[in-house]
mmCIF file of C-alpha atoms in Angstrom:
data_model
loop_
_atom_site.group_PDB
_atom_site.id
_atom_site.type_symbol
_atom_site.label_atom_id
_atom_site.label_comp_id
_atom_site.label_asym_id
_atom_site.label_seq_id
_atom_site.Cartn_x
_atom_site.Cartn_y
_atom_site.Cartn_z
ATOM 1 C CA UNK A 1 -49.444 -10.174 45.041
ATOM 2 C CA UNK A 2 -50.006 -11.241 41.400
ATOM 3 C CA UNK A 3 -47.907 -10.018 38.548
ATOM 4 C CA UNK A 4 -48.272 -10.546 34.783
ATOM 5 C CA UNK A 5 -45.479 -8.476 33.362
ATOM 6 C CA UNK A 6 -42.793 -10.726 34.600
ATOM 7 C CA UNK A 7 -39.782 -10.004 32.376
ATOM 8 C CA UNK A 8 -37.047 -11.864 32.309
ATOM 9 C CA UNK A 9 -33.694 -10.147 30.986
ATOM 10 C CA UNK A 10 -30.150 -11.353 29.200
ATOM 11 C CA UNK A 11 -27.684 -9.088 29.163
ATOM 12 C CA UNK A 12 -24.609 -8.421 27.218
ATOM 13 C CA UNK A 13 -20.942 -6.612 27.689
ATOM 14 C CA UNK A 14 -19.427 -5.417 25.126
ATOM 15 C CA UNK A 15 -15.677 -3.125 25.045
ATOM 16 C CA UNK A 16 -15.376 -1.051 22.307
ATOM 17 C CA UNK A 17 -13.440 1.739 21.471
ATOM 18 C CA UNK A 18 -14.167 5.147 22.804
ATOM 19 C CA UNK A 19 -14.566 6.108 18.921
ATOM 20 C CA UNK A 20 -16.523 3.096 18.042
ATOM 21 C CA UNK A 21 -19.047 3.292 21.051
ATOM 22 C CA UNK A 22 -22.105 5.435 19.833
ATOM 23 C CA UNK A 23 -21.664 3.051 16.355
ATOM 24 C CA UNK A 24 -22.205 0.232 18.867
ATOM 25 C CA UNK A 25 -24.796 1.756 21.301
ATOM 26 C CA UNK A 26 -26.908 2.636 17.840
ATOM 27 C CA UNK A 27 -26.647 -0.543 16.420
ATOM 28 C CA UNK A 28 -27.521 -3.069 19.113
ATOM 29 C CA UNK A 29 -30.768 -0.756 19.662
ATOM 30 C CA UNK A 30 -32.079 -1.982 16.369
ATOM 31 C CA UNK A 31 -31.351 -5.777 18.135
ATOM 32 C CA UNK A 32 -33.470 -5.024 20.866
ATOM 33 C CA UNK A 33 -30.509 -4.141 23.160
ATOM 34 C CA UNK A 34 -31.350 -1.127 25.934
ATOM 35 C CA UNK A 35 -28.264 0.461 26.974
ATOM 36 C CA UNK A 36 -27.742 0.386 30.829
ATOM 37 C CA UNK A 37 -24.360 1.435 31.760
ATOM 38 C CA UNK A 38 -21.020 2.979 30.406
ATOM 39 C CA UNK A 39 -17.510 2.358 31.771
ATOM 40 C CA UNK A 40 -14.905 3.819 30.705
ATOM 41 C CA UNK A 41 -11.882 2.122 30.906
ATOM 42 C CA UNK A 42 -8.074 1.389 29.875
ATOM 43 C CA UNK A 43 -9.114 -0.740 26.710
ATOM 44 C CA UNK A 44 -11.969 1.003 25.762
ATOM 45 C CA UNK A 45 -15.692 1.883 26.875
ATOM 46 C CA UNK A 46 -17.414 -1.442 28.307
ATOM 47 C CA UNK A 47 -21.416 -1.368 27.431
ATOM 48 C CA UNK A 48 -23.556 -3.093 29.499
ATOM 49 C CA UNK A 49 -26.576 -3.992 27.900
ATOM 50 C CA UNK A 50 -29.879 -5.342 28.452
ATOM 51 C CA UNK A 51 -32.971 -7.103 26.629
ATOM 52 C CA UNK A 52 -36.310 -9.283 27.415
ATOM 53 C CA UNK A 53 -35.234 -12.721 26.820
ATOM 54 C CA UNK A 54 -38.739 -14.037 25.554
ATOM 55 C CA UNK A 55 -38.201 -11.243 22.581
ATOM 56 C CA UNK A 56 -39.563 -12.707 19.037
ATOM 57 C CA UNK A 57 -37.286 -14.118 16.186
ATOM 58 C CA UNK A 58 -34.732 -14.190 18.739
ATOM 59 C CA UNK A 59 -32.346 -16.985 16.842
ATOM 60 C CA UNK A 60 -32.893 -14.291 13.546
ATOM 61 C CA UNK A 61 -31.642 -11.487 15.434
ATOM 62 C CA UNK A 62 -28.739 -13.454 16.801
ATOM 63 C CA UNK A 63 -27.884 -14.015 13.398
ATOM 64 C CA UNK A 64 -28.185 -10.671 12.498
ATOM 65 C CA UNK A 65 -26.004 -9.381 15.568
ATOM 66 C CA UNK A 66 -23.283 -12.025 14.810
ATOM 67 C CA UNK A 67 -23.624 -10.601 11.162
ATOM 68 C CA UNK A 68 -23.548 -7.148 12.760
ATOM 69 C CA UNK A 69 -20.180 -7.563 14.816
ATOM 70 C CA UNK A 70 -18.171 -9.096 12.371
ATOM 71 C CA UNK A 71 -18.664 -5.744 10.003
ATOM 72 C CA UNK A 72 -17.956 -3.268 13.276
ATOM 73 C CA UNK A 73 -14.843 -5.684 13.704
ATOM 74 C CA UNK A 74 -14.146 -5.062 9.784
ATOM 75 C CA UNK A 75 -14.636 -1.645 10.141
ATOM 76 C CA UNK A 76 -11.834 -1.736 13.141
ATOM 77 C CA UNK A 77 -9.448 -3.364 11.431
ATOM 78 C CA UNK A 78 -9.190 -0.840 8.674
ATOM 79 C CA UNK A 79 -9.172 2.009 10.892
ATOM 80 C CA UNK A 80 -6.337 0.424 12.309
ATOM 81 C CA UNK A 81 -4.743 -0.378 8.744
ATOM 82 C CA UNK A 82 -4.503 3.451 8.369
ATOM 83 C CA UNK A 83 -2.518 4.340 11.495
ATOM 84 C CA UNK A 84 -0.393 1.404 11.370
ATOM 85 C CA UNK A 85 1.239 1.614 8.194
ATOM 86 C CA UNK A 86 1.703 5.666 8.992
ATOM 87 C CA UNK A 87 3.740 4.439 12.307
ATOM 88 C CA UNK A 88 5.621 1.639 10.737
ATOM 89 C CA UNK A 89 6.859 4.511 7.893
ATOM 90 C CA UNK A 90 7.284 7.528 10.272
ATOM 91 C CA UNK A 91 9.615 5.183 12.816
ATOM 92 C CA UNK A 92 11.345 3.266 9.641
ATOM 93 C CA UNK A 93 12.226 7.380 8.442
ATOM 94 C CA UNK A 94 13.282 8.269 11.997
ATOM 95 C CA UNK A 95 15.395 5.340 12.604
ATOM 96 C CA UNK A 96 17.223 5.698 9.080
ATOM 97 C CA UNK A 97 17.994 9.362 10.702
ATOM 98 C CA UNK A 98 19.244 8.052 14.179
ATOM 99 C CA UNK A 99 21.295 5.736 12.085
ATOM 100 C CA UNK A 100 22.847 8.710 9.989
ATOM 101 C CA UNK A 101 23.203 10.664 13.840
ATOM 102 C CA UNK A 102 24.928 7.831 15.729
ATOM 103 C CA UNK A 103 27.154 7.380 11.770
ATOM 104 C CA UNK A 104 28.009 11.383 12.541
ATOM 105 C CA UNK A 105 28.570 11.139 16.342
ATOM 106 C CA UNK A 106 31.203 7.980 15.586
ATOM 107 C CA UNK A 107 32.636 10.297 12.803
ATOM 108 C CA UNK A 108 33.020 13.416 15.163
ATOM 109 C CA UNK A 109 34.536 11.091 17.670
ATOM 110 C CA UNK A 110 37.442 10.147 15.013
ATOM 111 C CA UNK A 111 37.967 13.710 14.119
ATOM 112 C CA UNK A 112 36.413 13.398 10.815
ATOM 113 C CA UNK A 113 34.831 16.611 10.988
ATOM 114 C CA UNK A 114 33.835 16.913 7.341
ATOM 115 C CA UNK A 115 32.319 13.567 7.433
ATOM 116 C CA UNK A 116 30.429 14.011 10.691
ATOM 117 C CA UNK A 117 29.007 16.974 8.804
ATOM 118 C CA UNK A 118 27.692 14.730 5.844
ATOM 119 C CA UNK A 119 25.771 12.051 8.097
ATOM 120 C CA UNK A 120 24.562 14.619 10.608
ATOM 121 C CA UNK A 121 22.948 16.386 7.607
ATOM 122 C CA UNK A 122 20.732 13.647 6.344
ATOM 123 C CA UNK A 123 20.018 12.387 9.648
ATOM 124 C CA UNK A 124 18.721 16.095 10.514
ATOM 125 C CA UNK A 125 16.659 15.737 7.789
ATOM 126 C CA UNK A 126 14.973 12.138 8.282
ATOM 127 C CA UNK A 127 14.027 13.398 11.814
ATOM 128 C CA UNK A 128 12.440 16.445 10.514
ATOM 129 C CA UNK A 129 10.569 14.569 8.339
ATOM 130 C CA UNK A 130 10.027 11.525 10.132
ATOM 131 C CA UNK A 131 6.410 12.784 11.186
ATOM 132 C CA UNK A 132 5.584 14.207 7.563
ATOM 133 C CA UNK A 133 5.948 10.891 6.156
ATOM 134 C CA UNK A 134 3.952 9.724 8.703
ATOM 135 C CA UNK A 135 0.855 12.190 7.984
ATOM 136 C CA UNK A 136 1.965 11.373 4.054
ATOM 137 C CA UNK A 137 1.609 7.827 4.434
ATOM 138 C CA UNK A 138 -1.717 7.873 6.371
ATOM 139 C CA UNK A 139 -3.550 10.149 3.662
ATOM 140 C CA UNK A 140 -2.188 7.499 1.109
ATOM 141 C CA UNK A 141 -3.712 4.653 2.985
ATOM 142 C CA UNK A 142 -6.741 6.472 3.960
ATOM 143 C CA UNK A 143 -7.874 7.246 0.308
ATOM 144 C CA UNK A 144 -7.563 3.761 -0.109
ATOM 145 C CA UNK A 145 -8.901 2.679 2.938
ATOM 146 C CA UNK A 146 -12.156 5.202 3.431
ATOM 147 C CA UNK A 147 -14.099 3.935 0.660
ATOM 148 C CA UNK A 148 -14.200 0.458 1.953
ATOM 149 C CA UNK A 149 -14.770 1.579 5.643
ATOM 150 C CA UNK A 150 -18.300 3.450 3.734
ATOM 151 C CA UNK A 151 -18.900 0.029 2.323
ATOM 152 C CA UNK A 152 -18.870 -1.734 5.375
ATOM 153 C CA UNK A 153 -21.093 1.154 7.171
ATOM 154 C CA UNK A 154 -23.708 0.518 4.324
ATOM 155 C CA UNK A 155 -24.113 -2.979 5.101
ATOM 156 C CA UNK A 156 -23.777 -2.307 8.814
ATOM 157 C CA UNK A 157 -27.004 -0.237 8.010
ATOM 158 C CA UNK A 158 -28.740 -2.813 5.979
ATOM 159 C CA UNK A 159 -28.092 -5.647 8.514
ATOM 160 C CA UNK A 160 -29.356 -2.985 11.459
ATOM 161 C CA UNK A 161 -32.540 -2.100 9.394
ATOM 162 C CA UNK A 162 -33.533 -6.008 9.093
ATOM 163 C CA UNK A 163 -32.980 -6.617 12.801
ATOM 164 C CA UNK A 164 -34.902 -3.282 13.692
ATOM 165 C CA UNK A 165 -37.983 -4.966 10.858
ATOM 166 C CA UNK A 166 -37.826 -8.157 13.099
ATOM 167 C CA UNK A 167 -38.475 -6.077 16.415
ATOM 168 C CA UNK A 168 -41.628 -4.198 14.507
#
């Protein structure tokens, strides 16, 4: 039997986030990446992909992937920027109103009635808000955040379009 279409293949896995995977799946297409399986799993999605080893300007497009991950990596961290800073205020705002609860509880205890009323107030009103300075502080950050997230999709586009010009 005689074949002349022997291929020979590399292949890649890659975990992303759930959010992130149809980003990644899109991109590495333009690399000359075919998609061949999706997990899903605790840490994420893991892509298996798959390409012909003998493809031209190979050491370019490696380049141009590298190039590629470090802005999807970018483009992670300051999604993550957002919710962090929203947690770290939303459990600094609840903790100030345990503080005020446990200050009222150790009042009641004493039979300082009055007082126990004073820090139970305040800590009422931490916990109720606890989750709206949360939301509050995640706007904030994302107004400041977005615009640099669409920078980094615009060059994830422009570094995509000169792989997928190699592959032409």
């Amino acid at each position: 039997m005689h074949q002349d279409n022997f291929v020979a293949y590399e292949y890649l896995n890659q975990t992303v986030s759930t959010a992130m995977q149809n980003t990644y799946v899109d991109g590495y297409a333009n690399f000359g990446w075919q998609l061949q399986e999706r997990k899903a799993g605790t840490r994420g999605v893991a892509l298996v992909f798959k390409r012909d080893r003998a493809i031209a300007h190979k050491a370019e497009l490696n380049r141009l992937q590298k190039t590629f991950d470090q802005q999807m990596a970018r483009v992670t961290r300051l999604e993550r920027t957002k919710r962090t800073g929203a947690q770290v205020v939303g459990l600094s705002v609840g903790i100030i109103g345990a503080a005020f609860m446990a200050g009222s509880v150790f009042a009641w205890e004493a039979a300082l009635v009055v007082l126990s009323i004073i820090l139970a107030v305040p800590g009422f009103l931490a916990w109720g808000t606890a989750y709206l300075a949360f939301r509050w502080w995640q706007g904030h950050q994302a107004q400041k955040v977005d615009p640099l997230i669409d920078d980094q999709y615009v060059a994830i586009a422009e570094t995509s379009k000169a792989a997928f010009a190699l592959l032409r």
